[in-house]
Every structure is written in C-alpha cells, then in structure tokens.
Amino acid sequence: MQGTLLAARGDIDAARLVFEDAIRRLEGVGSVYHRAIIDFYYGQCLRRAGKRAECVAPLTRALALFTHFDATVYIDRCTRELQASGTGMLRKESADWSTLTAQEQAVGWVPGK
C-alpha cells in the first residue's frame, strides 16, 4: 500500500492523505472487508508514527469489522496494535463500536450479539 510506504519513509501527512482518499473511494461501494483492511493499516501507521490517540478510531473500526467476519488473525493484530498504543484498549470486547459508520453497521453486525 502506498500509504504504508509513505509512512515508513516518515511522510505521515502524505500517508494520511492516501489512506483517507482510499476510504473515500470505498464509500458507496459496499466493500466492508477492504475498509477494515485500510483502517487497520491506517491505524497501524498512525501508531508507529507516534500518533497514538489518533490511531484508536481506525483500529477500533477495523477490530469491529474483523470481529463481525471472525477474522481471527486480524482481530489479534488489531488488539496488539491497540495495546501498543497505550490507550487502554486491551480487549476486543472493550472497543467503542459507536465509531462505525452507517454503512459499516449495515452489514448486520449488532454490538453485544
């Protein structure tokens, strides 16, 4: 991913633009899994760039979607990234599901079920 490469080179502002553009392009397409992947890598890049508070929202969205799909490998990755952020998000059960968009909620996942 271009955003990941830019972040690895230290250009977090350019990486942010690439990730946000990718998210915008997915709106209305209905590719929720791809949105989760983008959110995961976006959050990971933000955390690694020291933007620990900013990484929580994309990682939480990704965690919620991966939980819905029972994508255990990515659930574990999201959980580790959230733990590494030091924000107190220690378990997938403690994620703030209210950050999901209407489209993400439309996949049929309901918190607590």
Short mmCIF file of N, CA and C in Angstrom, two decimals, residues 42-85:
data_model
loop_
_atom_site.label_atom_id
_atom_site.label_comp_id
_atom_site.label_asym_id
_atom_site.label_seq_id
_atom_site.Cartn_x
_atom_site.Cartn_y
_atom_site.Cartn_z
N TYR A 42 -4.02 1.93 8.28
CA TYR A 42 -4.00 3.35 8.61
C TYR A 42 -3.71 3.53 10.10
N GLY A 43 -4.44 2.80 10.94
CA GLY A 43 -4.22 2.88 12.37
C GLY A 43 -2.83 2.45 12.77
N GLN A 44 -2.35 1.39 12.14
CA GLN A 44 -1.01 0.89 12.42
C GLN A 44 0.04 1.95 12.08
N CYS A 45 -0.11 2.60 10.93
CA CYS A 45 0.84 3.64 10.53
C CYS A 45 0.81 4.83 11.48
N LEU A 46 -0.40 5.21 11.89
CA LEU A 46 -0.51 6.32 12.84
C LEU A 46 0.16 5.98 14.16
N ARG A 47 -0.07 4.76 14.65
CA ARG A 47 0.55 4.37 15.92
C ARG A 47 2.06 4.37 15.81
N ARG A 48 2.57 3.81 14.74
CA ARG A 48 4.02 3.73 14.56
C ARG A 48 4.65 5.10 14.37
N ALA A 49 3.84 6.07 13.93
CA ALA A 49 4.34 7.44 13.76
C ALA A 49 4.20 8.24 15.05
N GLY A 50 3.76 7.59 16.11
CA GLY A 50 3.62 8.27 17.39
C GLY A 50 2.30 8.98 17.58
N LYS A 51 1.36 8.78 16.68
CA LYS A 51 0.03 9.40 16.76
C LYS A 51 -0.91 8.44 17.50
N ARG A 52 -0.57 8.17 18.74
CA ARG A 52 -1.25 7.11 19.48
C ARG A 52 -2.72 7.39 19.71
N ALA A 53 -3.10 8.59 20.00
CA ALA A 53 -4.52 8.89 20.21
C ALA A 53 -5.30 8.80 18.90
N GLU A 54 -4.68 9.21 17.80
CA GLU A 54 -5.35 9.20 16.50
C GLU A 54 -5.53 7.80 15.93
N CYS A 55 -4.71 6.86 16.35
CA CYS A 55 -4.77 5.52 15.78
C CYS A 55 -5.96 4.72 16.30
N VAL A 56 -6.54 5.14 17.40
CA VAL A 56 -7.59 4.36 18.05
C VAL A 56 -8.84 4.23 17.17
N ALA A 57 -9.30 5.31 16.56
CA ALA A 57 -10.54 5.25 15.78
C ALA A 57 -10.44 4.27 14.61
N PRO A 58 -9.42 4.37 13.74
CA PRO A 58 -9.37 3.40 12.64
C PRO A 58 -9.14 1.97 13.12
N LEU A 59 -8.34 1.78 14.15
CA LEU A 59 -8.11 0.43 14.65
C LEU A 59 -9.37 -0.15 15.28
N THR A 60 -10.14 0.69 15.96
CA THR A 60 -11.38 0.22 16.57
C THR A 60 -12.41 -0.16 15.51
N ARG A 61 -12.51 0.66 14.45
CA ARG A 61 -13.41 0.30 13.34
C ARG A 61 -12.99 -1.02 12.71
N ALA A 62 -11.68 -1.16 12.47
CA ALA A 62 -11.18 -2.39 11.87
C ALA A 62 -11.47 -3.58 12.77
N LEU A 63 -11.24 -3.43 14.06
CA LEU A 63 -11.49 -4.51 15.00
C LEU A 63 -12.95 -4.93 15.00
N ALA A 64 -13.85 -3.97 14.96
CA ALA A 64 -15.28 -4.28 14.95
C ALA A 64 -15.65 -5.07 13.70
N LEU A 65 -15.14 -4.65 12.57
CA LEU A 65 -15.46 -5.34 11.31
C LEU A 65 -14.83 -6.72 11.25
N PHE A 66 -13.58 -6.83 11.67
CA PHE A 66 -12.92 -8.14 11.66
C PHE A 66 -13.60 -9.09 12.65
N THR A 67 -14.11 -8.56 13.75
CA THR A 67 -14.85 -9.38 14.70
C THR A 67 -16.12 -9.91 14.05
N HIS A 68 -16.79 -9.06 13.30
CA HIS A 68 -18.00 -9.48 12.59
C HIS A 68 -17.70 -10.62 11.62
N PHE A 69 -16.57 -10.53 10.93
CA PHE A 69 -16.19 -11.56 9.96
C PHE A 69 -15.46 -12.74 10.60
N ASP A 70 -15.22 -12.65 11.91
CA ASP A 70 -14.48 -13.68 12.64
C ASP A 70 -13.10 -13.90 12.02
N ALA A 71 -12.48 -12.81 11.62
CA ALA A 71 -11.14 -12.85 11.02
C ALA A 71 -10.11 -12.82 12.15
N THR A 72 -9.88 -13.98 12.74
CA THR A 72 -9.11 -14.06 13.98
C THR A 72 -7.70 -13.51 13.86
N VAL A 73 -7.05 -13.69 12.73
CA VAL A 73 -5.69 -13.17 12.59
C VAL A 73 -5.70 -11.64 12.70
N TYR A 74 -6.64 -11.00 12.02
CA TYR A 74 -6.71 -9.54 12.09
C TYR A 74 -7.28 -9.06 13.41
N ILE A 75 -8.13 -9.83 14.05
CA ILE A 75 -8.60 -9.46 15.39
C ILE A 75 -7.40 -9.37 16.32
N ASP A 76 -6.54 -10.38 16.26
CA ASP A 76 -5.34 -10.38 17.10
C ASP A 76 -4.42 -9.21 16.75
N ARG A 77 -4.26 -8.93 15.47
CA ARG A 77 -3.39 -7.82 15.06
C ARG A 77 -3.92 -6.48 15.56
N CYS A 78 -5.23 -6.28 15.41
CA CYS A 78 -5.85 -5.04 15.88
C CYS A 78 -5.68 -4.90 17.39
N THR A 79 -5.92 -5.99 18.10
CA THR A 79 -5.80 -5.97 19.55
C THR A 79 -4.38 -5.62 19.96
N ARG A 80 -3.39 -6.21 19.29
CA ARG A 80 -1.99 -5.89 19.61
C ARG A 80 -1.66 -4.43 19.33
N GLU A 81 -2.15 -3.92 18.20
CA GLU A 81 -1.89 -2.51 17.88
C GLU A 81 -2.53 -1.59 18.91
N LEU A 82 -3.75 -1.90 19.32
CA LEU A 82 -4.42 -1.08 20.32
C LEU A 82 -3.69 -1.17 21.67
N GLN A 83 -3.22 -2.34 22.02
CA GLN A 83 -2.44 -2.48 23.25
C GLN A 83 -1.16 -1.65 23.16
N ALA A 84 -0.50 -1.70 22.02
CA ALA A 84 0.76 -0.97 21.82
C ALA A 84 0.54 0.54 21.85
N SER A 85 -0.69 0.97 21.55
CA SER A 85 -0.97 2.41 21.56
C SER A 85 -0.99 2.96 22.98
#
